[in-house]
Short mmCIF file of C-alpha atoms in Angstrom, two decimals:
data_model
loop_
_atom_site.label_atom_id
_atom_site.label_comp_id
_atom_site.label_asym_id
_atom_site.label_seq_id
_atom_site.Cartn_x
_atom_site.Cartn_y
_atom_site.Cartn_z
CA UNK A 5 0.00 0.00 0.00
CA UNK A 6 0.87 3.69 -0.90
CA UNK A 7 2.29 6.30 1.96
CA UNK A 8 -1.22 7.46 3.54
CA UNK A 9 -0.36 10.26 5.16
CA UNK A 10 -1.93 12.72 2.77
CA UNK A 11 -5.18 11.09 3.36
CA UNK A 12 -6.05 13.54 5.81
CA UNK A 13 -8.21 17.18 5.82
CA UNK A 14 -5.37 19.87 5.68
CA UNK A 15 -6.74 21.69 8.97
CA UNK A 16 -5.47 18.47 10.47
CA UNK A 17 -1.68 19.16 9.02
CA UNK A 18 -2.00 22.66 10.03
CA UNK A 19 -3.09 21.85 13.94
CA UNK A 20 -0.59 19.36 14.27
CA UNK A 21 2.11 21.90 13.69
CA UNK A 22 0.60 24.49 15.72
CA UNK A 23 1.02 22.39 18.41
CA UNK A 24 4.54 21.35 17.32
CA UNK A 25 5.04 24.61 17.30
CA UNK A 26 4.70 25.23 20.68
CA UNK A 27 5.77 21.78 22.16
CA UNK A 28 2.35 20.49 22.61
CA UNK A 29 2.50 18.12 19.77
CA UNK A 30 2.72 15.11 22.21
CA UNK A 31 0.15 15.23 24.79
CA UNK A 32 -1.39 12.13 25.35
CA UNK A 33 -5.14 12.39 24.82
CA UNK A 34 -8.15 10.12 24.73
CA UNK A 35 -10.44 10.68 21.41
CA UNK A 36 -13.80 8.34 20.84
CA UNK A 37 -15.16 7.03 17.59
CA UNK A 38 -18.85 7.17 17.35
CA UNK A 39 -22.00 7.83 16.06
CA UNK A 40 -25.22 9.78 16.40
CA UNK A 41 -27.71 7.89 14.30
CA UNK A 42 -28.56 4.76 12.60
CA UNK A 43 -28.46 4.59 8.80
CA UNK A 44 -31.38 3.38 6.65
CA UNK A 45 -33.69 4.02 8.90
CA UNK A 46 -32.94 0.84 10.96
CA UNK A 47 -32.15 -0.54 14.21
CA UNK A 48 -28.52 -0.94 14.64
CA UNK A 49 -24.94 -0.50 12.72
CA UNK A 50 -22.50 -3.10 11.92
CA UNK A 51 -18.96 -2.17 12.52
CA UNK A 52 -16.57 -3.20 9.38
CA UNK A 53 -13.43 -1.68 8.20
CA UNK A 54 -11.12 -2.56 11.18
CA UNK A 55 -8.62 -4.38 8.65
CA UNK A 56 -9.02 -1.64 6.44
CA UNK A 57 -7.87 0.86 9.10
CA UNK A 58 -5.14 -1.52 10.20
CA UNK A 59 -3.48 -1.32 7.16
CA UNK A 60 -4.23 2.46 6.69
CA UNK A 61 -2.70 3.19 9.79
CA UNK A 62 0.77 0.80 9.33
CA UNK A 63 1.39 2.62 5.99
CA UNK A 64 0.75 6.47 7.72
CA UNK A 65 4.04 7.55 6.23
CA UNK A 66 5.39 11.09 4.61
CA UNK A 67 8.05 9.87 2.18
CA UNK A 68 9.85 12.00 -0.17
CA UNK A 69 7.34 12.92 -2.82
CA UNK A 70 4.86 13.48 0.17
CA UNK A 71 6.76 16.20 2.04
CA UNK A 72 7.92 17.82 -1.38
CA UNK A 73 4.39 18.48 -2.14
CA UNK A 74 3.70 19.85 1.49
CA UNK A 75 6.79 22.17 1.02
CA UNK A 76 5.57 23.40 -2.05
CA UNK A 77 2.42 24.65 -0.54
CA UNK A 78 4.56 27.02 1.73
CA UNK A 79 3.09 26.58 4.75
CA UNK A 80 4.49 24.38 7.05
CA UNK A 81 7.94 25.00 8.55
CA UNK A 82 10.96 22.62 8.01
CA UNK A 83 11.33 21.28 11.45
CA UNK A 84 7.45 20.26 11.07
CA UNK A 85 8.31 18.72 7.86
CA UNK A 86 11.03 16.93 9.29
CA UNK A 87 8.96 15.71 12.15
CA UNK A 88 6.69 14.23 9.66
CA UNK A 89 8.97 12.24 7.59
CA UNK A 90 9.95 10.58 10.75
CA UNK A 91 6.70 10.20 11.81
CA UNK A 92 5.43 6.55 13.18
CA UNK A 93 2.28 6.12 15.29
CA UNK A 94 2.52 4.90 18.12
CA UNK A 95 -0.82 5.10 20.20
CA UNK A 96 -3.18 2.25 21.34
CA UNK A 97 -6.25 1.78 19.70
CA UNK A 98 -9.09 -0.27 20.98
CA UNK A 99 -11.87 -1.07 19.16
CA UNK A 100 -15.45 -3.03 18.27
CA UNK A 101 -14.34 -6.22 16.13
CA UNK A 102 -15.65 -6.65 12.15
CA UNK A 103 -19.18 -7.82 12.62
CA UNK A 104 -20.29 -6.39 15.77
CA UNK A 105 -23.85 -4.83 15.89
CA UNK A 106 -23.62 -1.34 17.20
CA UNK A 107 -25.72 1.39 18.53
CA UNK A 108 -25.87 5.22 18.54
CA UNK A 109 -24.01 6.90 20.97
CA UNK A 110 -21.71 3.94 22.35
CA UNK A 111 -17.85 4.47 21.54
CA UNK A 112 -17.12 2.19 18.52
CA UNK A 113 -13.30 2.90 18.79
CA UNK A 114 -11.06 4.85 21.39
CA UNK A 115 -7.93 6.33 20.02
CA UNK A 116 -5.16 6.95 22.99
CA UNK A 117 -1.83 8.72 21.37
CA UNK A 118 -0.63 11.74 21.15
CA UNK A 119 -2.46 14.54 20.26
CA UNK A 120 -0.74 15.20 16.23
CA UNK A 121 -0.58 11.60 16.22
CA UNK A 122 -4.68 11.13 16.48
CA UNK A 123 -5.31 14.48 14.84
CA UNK A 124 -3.49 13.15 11.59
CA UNK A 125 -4.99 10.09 11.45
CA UNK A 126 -8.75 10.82 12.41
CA UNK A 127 -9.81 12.04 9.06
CA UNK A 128 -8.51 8.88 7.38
CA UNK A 129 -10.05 6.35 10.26
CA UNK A 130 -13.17 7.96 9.92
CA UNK A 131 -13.76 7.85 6.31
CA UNK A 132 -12.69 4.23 6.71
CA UNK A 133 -15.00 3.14 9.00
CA UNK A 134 -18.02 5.66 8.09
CA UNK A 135 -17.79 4.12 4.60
CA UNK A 136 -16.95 0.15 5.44
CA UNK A 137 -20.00 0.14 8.36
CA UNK A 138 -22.47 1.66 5.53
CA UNK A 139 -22.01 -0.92 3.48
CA UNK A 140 -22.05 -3.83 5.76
CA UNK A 141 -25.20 -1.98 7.66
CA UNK A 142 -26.84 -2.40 4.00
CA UNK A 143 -25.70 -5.95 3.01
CA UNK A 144 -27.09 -7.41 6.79
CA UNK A 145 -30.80 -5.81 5.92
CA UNK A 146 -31.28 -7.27 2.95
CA UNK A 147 -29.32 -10.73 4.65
CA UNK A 148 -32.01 -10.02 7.25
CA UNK A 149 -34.91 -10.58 5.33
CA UNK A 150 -33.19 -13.28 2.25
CA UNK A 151 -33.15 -15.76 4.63
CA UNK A 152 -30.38 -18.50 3.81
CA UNK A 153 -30.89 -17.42 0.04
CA UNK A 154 -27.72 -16.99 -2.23
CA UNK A 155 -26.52 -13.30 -2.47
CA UNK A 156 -24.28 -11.85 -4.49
CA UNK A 157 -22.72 -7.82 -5.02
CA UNK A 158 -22.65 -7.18 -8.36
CA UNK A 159 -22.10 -3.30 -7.91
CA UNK A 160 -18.61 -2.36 -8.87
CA UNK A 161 -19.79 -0.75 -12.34
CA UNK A 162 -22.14 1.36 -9.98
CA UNK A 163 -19.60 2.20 -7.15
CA UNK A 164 -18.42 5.89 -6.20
CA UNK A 165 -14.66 4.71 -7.79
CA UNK A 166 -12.40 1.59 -7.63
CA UNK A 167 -11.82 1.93 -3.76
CA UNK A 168 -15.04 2.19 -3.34
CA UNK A 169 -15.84 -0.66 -4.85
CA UNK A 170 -13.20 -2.97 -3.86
CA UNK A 171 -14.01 -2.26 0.21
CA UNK A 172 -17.40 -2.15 -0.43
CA UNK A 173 -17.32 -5.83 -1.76
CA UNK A 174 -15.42 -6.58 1.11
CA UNK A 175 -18.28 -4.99 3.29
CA UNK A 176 -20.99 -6.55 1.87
CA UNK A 177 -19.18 -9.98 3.04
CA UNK A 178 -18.95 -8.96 6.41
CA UNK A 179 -22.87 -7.78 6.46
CA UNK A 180 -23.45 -11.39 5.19
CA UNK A 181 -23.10 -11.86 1.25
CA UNK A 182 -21.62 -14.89 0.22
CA UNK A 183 -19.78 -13.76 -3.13
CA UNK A 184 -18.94 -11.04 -5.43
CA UNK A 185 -18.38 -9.97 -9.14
CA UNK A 186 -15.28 -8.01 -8.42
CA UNK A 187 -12.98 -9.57 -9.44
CA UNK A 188 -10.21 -7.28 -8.23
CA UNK A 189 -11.66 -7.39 -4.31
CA UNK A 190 -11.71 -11.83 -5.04
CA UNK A 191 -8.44 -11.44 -5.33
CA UNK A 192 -7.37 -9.02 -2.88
CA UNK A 193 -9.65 -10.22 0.23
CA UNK A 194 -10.13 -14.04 -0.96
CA UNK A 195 -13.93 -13.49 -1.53
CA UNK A 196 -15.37 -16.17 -3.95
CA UNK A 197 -16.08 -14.83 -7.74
CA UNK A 198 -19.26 -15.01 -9.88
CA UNK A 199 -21.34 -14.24 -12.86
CA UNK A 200 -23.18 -15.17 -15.19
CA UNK A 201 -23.55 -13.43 -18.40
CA UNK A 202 -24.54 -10.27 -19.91
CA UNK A 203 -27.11 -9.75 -22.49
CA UNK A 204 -24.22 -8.85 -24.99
CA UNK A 205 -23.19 -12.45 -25.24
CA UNK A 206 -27.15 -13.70 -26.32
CA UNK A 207 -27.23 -10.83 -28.78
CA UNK A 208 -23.37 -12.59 -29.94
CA UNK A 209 -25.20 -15.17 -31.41
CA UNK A 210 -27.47 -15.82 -34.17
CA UNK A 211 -30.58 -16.70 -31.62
CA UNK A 212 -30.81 -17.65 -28.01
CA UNK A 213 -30.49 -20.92 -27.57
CA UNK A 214 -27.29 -21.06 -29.90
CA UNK A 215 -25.84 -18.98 -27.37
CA UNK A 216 -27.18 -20.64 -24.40
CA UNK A 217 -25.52 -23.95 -25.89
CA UNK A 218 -22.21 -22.06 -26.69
CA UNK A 219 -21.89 -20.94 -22.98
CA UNK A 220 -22.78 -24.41 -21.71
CA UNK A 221 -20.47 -26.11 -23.92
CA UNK A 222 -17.37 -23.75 -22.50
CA UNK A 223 -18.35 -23.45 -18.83
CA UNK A 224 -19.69 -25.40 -15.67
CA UNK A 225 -21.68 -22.17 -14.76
CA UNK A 226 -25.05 -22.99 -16.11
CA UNK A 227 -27.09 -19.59 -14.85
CA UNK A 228 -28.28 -18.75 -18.57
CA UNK A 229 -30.00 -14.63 -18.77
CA UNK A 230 -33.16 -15.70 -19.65
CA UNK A 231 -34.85 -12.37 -20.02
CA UNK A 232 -33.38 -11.02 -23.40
CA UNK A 233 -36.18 -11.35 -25.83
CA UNK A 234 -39.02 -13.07 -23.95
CA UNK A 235 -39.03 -15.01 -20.68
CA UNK A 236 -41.52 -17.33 -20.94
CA UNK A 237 -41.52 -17.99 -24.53
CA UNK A 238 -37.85 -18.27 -25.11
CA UNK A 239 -35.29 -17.64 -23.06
CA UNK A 240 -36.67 -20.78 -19.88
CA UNK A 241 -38.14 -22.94 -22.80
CA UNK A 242 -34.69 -22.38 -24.05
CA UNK A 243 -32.39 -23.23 -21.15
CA UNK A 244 -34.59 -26.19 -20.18
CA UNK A 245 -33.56 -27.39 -23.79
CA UNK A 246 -29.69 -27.41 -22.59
CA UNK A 247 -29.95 -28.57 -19.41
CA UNK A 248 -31.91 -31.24 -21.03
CA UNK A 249 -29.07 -31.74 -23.58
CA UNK A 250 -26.31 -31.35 -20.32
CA UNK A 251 -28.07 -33.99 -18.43
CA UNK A 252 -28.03 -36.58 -21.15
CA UNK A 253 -24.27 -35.88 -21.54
CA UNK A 254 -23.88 -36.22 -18.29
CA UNK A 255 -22.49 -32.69 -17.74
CA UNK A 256 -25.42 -31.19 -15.50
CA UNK A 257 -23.72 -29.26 -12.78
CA UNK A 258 -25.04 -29.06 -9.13
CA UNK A 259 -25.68 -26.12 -9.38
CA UNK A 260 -27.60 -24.51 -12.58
CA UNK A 261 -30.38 -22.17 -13.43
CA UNK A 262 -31.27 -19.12 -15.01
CA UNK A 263 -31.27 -15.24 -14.08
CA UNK A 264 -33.98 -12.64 -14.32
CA UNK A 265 -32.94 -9.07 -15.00
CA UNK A 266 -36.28 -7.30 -16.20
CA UNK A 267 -40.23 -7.47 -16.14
CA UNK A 268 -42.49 -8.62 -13.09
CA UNK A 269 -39.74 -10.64 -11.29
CA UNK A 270 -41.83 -12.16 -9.10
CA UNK A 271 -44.61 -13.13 -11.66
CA UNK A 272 -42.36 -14.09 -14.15
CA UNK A 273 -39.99 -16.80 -11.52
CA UNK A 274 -42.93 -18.19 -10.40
CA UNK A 275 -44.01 -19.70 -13.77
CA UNK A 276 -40.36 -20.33 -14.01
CA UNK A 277 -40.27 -22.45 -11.12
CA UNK A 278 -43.21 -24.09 -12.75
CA UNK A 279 -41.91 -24.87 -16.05
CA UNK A 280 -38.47 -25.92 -14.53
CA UNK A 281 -40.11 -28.54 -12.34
CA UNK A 282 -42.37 -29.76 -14.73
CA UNK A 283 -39.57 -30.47 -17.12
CA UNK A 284 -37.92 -32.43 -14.05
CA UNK A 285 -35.26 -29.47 -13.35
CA UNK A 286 -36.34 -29.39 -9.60
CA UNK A 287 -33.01 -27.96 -8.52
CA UNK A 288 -32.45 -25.14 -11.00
CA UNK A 289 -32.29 -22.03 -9.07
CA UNK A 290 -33.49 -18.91 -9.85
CA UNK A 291 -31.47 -15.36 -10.35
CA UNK A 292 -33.11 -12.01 -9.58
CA UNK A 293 -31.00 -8.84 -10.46
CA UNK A 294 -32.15 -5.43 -11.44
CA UNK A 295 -31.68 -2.67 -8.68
CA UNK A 296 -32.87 -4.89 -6.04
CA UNK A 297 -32.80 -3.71 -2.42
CA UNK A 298 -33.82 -5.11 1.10
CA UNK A 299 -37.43 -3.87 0.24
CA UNK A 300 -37.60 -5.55 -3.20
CA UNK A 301 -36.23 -8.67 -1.28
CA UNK A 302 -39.17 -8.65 1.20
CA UNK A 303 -41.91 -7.43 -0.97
CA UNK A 304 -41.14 -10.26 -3.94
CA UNK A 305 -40.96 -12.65 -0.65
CA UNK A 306 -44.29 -11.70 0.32
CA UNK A 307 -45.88 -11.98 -3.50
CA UNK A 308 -44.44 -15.44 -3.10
CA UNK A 309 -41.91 -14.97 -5.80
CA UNK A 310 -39.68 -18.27 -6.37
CA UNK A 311 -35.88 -17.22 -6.22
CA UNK A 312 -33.07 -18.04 -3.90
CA UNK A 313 -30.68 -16.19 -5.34
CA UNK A 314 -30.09 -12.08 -5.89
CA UNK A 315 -27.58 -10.33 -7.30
CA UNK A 316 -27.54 -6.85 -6.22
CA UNK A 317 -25.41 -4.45 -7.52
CA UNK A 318 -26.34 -0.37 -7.12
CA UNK A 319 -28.26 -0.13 -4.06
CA UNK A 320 -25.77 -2.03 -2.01
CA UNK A 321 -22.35 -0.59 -3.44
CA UNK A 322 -24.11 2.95 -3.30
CA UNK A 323 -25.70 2.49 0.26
CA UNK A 324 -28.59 3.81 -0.91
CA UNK A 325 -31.01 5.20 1.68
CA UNK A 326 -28.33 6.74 3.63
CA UNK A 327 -25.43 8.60 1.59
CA UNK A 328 -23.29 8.57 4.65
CA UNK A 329 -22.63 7.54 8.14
CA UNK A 330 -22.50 9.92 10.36
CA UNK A 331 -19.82 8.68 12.36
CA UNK A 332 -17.66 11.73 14.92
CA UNK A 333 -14.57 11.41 16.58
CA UNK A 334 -13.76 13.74 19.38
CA UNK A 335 -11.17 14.52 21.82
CA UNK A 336 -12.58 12.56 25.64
CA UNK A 337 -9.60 13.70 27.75
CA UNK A 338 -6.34 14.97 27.67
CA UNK A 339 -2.94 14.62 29.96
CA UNK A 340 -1.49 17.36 32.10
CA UNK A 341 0.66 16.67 34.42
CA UNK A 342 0.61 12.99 34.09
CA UNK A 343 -3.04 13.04 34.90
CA UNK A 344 -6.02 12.22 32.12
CA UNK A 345 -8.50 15.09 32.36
CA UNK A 346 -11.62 14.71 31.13
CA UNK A 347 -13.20 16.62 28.11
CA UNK A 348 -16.77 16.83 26.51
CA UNK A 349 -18.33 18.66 23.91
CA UNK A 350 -20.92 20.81 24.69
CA UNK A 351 -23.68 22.50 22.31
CA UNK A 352 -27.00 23.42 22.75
CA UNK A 353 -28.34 20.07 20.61
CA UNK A 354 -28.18 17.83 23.90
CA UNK A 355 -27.43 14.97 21.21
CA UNK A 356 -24.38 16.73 20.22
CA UNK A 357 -22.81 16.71 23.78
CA UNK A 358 -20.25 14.21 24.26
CA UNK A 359 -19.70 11.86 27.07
CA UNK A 360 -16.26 12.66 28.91
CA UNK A 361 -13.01 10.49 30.10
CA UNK A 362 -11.43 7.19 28.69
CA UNK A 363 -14.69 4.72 28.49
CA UNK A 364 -15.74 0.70 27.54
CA UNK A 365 -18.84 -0.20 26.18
CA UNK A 366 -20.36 -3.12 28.24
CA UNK A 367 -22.90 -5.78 26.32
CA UNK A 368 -25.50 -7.42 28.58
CA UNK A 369 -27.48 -10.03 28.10
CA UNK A 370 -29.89 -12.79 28.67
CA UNK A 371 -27.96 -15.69 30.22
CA UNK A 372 -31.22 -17.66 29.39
CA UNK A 373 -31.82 -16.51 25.78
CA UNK A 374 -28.38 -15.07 24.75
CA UNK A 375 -30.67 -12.24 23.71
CA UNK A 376 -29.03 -8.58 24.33
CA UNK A 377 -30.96 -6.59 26.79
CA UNK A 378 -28.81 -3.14 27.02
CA UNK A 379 -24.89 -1.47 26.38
CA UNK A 380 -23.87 0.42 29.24
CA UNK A 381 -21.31 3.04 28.74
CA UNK A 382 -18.81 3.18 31.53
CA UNK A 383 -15.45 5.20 32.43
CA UNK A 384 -12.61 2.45 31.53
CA UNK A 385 -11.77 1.36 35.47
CA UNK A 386 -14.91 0.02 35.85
CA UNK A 387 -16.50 -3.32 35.66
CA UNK A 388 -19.94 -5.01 35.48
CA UNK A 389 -20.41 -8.44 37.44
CA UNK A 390 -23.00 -11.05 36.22
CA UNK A 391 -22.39 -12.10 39.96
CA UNK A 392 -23.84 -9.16 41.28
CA UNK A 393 -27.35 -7.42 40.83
CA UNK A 394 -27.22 -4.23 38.67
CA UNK A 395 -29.58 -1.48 38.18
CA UNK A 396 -29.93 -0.07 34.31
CA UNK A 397 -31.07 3.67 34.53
CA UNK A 398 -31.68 5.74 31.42
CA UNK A 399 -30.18 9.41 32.54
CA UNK A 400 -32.47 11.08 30.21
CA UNK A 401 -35.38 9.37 31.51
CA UNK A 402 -34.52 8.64 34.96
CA UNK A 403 -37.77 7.01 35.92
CA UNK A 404 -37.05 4.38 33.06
CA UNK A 405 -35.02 2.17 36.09
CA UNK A 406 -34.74 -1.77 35.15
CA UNK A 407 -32.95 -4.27 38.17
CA UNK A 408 -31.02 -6.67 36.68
CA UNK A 409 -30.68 -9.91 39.05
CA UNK A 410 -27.09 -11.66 39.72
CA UNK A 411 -26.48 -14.54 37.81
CA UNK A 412 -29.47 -13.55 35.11
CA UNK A 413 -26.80 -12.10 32.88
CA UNK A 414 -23.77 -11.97 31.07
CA UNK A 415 -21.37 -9.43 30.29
CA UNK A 416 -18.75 -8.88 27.78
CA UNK A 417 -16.51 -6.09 27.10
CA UNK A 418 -16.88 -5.06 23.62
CA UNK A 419 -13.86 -2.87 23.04
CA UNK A 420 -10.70 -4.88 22.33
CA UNK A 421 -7.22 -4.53 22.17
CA UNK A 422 -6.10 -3.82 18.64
CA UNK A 423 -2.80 -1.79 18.43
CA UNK A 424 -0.82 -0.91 21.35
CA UNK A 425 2.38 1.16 20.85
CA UNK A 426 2.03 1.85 17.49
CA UNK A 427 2.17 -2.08 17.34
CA UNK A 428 -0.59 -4.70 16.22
CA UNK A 429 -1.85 -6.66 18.77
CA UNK A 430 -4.82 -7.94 17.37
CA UNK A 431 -5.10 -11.32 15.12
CA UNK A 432 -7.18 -10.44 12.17
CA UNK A 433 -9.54 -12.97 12.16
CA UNK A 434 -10.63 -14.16 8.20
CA UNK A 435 -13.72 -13.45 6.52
CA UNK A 436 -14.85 -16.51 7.36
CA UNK A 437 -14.75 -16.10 11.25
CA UNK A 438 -16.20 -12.13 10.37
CA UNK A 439 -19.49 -13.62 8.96
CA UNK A 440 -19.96 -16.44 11.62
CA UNK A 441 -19.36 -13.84 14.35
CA UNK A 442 -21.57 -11.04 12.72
CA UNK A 443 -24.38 -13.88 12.29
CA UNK A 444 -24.12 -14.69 15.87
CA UNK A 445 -24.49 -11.15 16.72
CA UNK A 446 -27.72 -10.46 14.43
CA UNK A 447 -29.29 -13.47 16.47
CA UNK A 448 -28.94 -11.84 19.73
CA UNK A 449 -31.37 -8.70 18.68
CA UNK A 450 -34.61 -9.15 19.35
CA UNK A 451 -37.26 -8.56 16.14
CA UNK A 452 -38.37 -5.38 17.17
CA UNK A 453 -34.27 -3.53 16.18
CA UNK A 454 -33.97 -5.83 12.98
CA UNK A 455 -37.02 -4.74 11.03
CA UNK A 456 -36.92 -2.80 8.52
CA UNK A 457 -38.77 0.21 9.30
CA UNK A 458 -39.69 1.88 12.33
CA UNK A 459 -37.70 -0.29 14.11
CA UNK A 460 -37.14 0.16 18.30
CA UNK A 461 -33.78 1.94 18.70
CA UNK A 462 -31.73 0.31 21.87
CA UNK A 463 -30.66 3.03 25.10
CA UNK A 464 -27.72 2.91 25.75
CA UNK A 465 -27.27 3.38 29.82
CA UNK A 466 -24.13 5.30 31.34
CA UNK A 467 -23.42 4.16 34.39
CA UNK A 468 -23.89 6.37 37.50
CA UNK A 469 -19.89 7.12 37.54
CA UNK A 470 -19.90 8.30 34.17
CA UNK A 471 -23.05 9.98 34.71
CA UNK A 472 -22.02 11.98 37.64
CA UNK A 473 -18.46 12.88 35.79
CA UNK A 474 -20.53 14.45 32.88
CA UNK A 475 -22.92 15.87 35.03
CA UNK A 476 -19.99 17.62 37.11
CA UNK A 477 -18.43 19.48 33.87
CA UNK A 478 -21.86 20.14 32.67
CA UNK A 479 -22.01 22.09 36.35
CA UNK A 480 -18.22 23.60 36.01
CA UNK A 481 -19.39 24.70 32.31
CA UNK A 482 -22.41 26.42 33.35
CA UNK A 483 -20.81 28.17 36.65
CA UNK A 484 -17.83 29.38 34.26
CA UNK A 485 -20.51 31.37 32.04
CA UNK A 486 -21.78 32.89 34.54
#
């Protein structure tokens, strides 16, 4: 991978060397990675990009061509410039793993270095993991609602440029698609590669089934386009006629069947489905493409359409429904004198405000059902006990109070370890172990976050040390206005 360290907002470049400048360059702070709101419309967000930022943050380097461009902008002085071609991070960084089902408001990441150090590399980190989450938010809803159906990204021609689509594809794996057409991401991430054909090659050939034989003939992949001149009349009378001809030459593969791009999808594969299995072509599956979305998955569910496969393409790559997440990342303390002080933001949106000091995000749930009841947001010495009974209170509602009996629960910490001292600490699990983990974490939401729209949005509880930290600056704020 390139040097990265232009991959940042320029008011970042010209902070850090104000505080180079005067020699406050390396304070150790505490910054937080989160989020105000759920995209789509939904219940939750699933954290992806981790890997991504990994390797973003390894290659954070100013090499030769980088600082001869900064030079040239006359602006930055040469003992700043110098500083930056030796620069190296060296912070800790803990963080929510690839898959994890997130909520507004909790702390997604927490960034400990010095100040220049996590000033440099927010804007980068952000963009990482604001773009990566989208995506994977997108590919579990529609995985939410396909069932154990086939899906596929077929949106790289579609994608906001080749990064874009390469990480996206990766994305849409860790949300819970099983394959891609980029072929670029296959190779780069080890996703698995598909695709069928375009209506270019049946217009290649003198009619349809000449070119449904000619593909056959050259490739195992038997998912023939059967929508290029009419669907019911040609194109599945026409692939029934080669897998006919495939089974008697024993060349059938397992798996075979034909792909709908246009007309009333869900009409048109049901008496598909009918003429397959009358001709005895009971396992042929069916294809749907054409800017399909979680809500064209559902609705050609419920009109009883017959596919179990979907290749979706523009409204996954695209995230459309939500043209960003709106992910922040602010400063939670600071050093002085050896001694973290805690910071918040304040503004007069209350949802804008900040929580202060270094924090973990505890998960609780159901020791009975596995089924999440809350996150509560804590200052980072604490701890929860599943031994002990704990009481959940919503700050902003204090009369919403919910006892939680010892031994009723479980708790996990959700923030790990990922770099400490500049160093990776962290074993990147593989895609594999991504999906299986982000599966097990869908399961533990109850129905009312995963639907689709107007779902229940979780509260997060602070517990009543952070609560009474934020609460005392909110006091010391107020008093110093006045």
């Amino acid at each position: 991978m390139m040097n990265t360290g232009l991959v940042t907002d320029f008011y970042q470049l010209t902070m850090a060397q104000g505080l180079w400048r005067i020699g406050a360059h390396d304070v150790p702070c505490v910054f937080d990675r989160t989020y105000r709101n759920n995209p789509f419309g939904g219940g939750y967000t699933v954290v992806a990009g981790l890997e991504h930022l990994v390797d973003f943050i390894q290659n954070f380097r100013y090499g030769e061509s980088e600082i001869a461009y900064l030079r040239s902008l006359h602006t930055f002085d040469e003992g700043f410039l110098q500083w930056l071609a030796d620069f190296r991070f060296t912070g800790d960084i803990y963080a929510m793993t690839e898959g994890t089902i997130a909520f507004p408001g909790e702390v997604l990441l927490r960034m400990e270095a010095p100040k220049a150090q996590a000033l440099l590399i927010e804007t980068g980190l952000t963009m990482i993991m604001n773009h990566e989450s989208l995506i994977a938010t997108k590919a579990r809803r529609v995985r939410s609602v396909a069932g154990d159906d086939f899906l596929m990204e077929f949106g790289l021609r579609r994608a906001q440029g080749e990064s874009a689509g390469h990480y996206g594809a990766r994305a849409s794996i860790v949300g819970g698609f099983n394959a891609t057409s980029n072929v670029e991401a296959a190779r780069r991430f080890g996703l698995l590669a598909v695709g069928t054909m375009a209506h270019s090659w049946i217009m290649s050939f003198p009619d349809e089934l000449t070119a449904f034989r000619e593909y056959a003939r050259q490739y195992d992949n038997a998912t023939l386009l059967a929508d290029t001149y009419n669907t019911l009349e040609s194109g599945v009378p026409n692939a029934i006629t080669v897998f006919k001809e495939l089974q008697e030459a024993n060349r059938l593969p397992e798996k075979y069947g034909i792909r709908l791009d246009s007309g009333d999808i869900a009409y048109l594969s049901r008496k598909a489905r009918e003429m397959l299995d009358a001709a005895g072509f009971t396992t042929a599956g069916i294809t749907a493409s054409n800017d399909i979305d979680e809500h064209t998955v559902l609705s050609l569910k419920q009109q009883g359409a017959a596919i179990n496969s979907w290749g979706i393409g523009t409204k996954i790559i695209t995230a459309d429904g939500t043209s960003a997440l709106g992910g922040i990342y602010k400063l939670a303390g600071q050093e002085e004198n050896g001694v973290l002080i805690p910071k918040m933001k304040f503004s007069d949106q209350p949802e804008k405000m900040t929580d202060p000091g270094r924090k973990e995000v505890f998960r609780i749930s159901h020791r009975d059902s596995g089924k999440l009841i809350t996150d509560v947001l804590t200052l980072a010495d604490e701890d929860i006990s599943p031994a002990e009974d704990y009481e959940l209170i919503t700050y902003e509602y204090p009369w919403r109070r919910k006892k939680l009996a010892a031994n009723s629960f479980d708790v996990r910490r959700m923030l790990e370890p990922i770099m400490q001292g500049g160093e990776l600490v962290y074993e990147l699990p593989s895609l594999d172990a991504i999906k299986t983990y982000a599966d097990a974490q869908f399961k533990q939401l109850w129905p009312e976050y995963t639907r689709l729209d107007s779902p229940e949005i979780l509260e997060i509880n602070r517990s009543p040390k952070l609560q009474q930290l934020k609460e005392k600056l909110i006091h010391e704020q107020v008093d110093s206005l006045h």
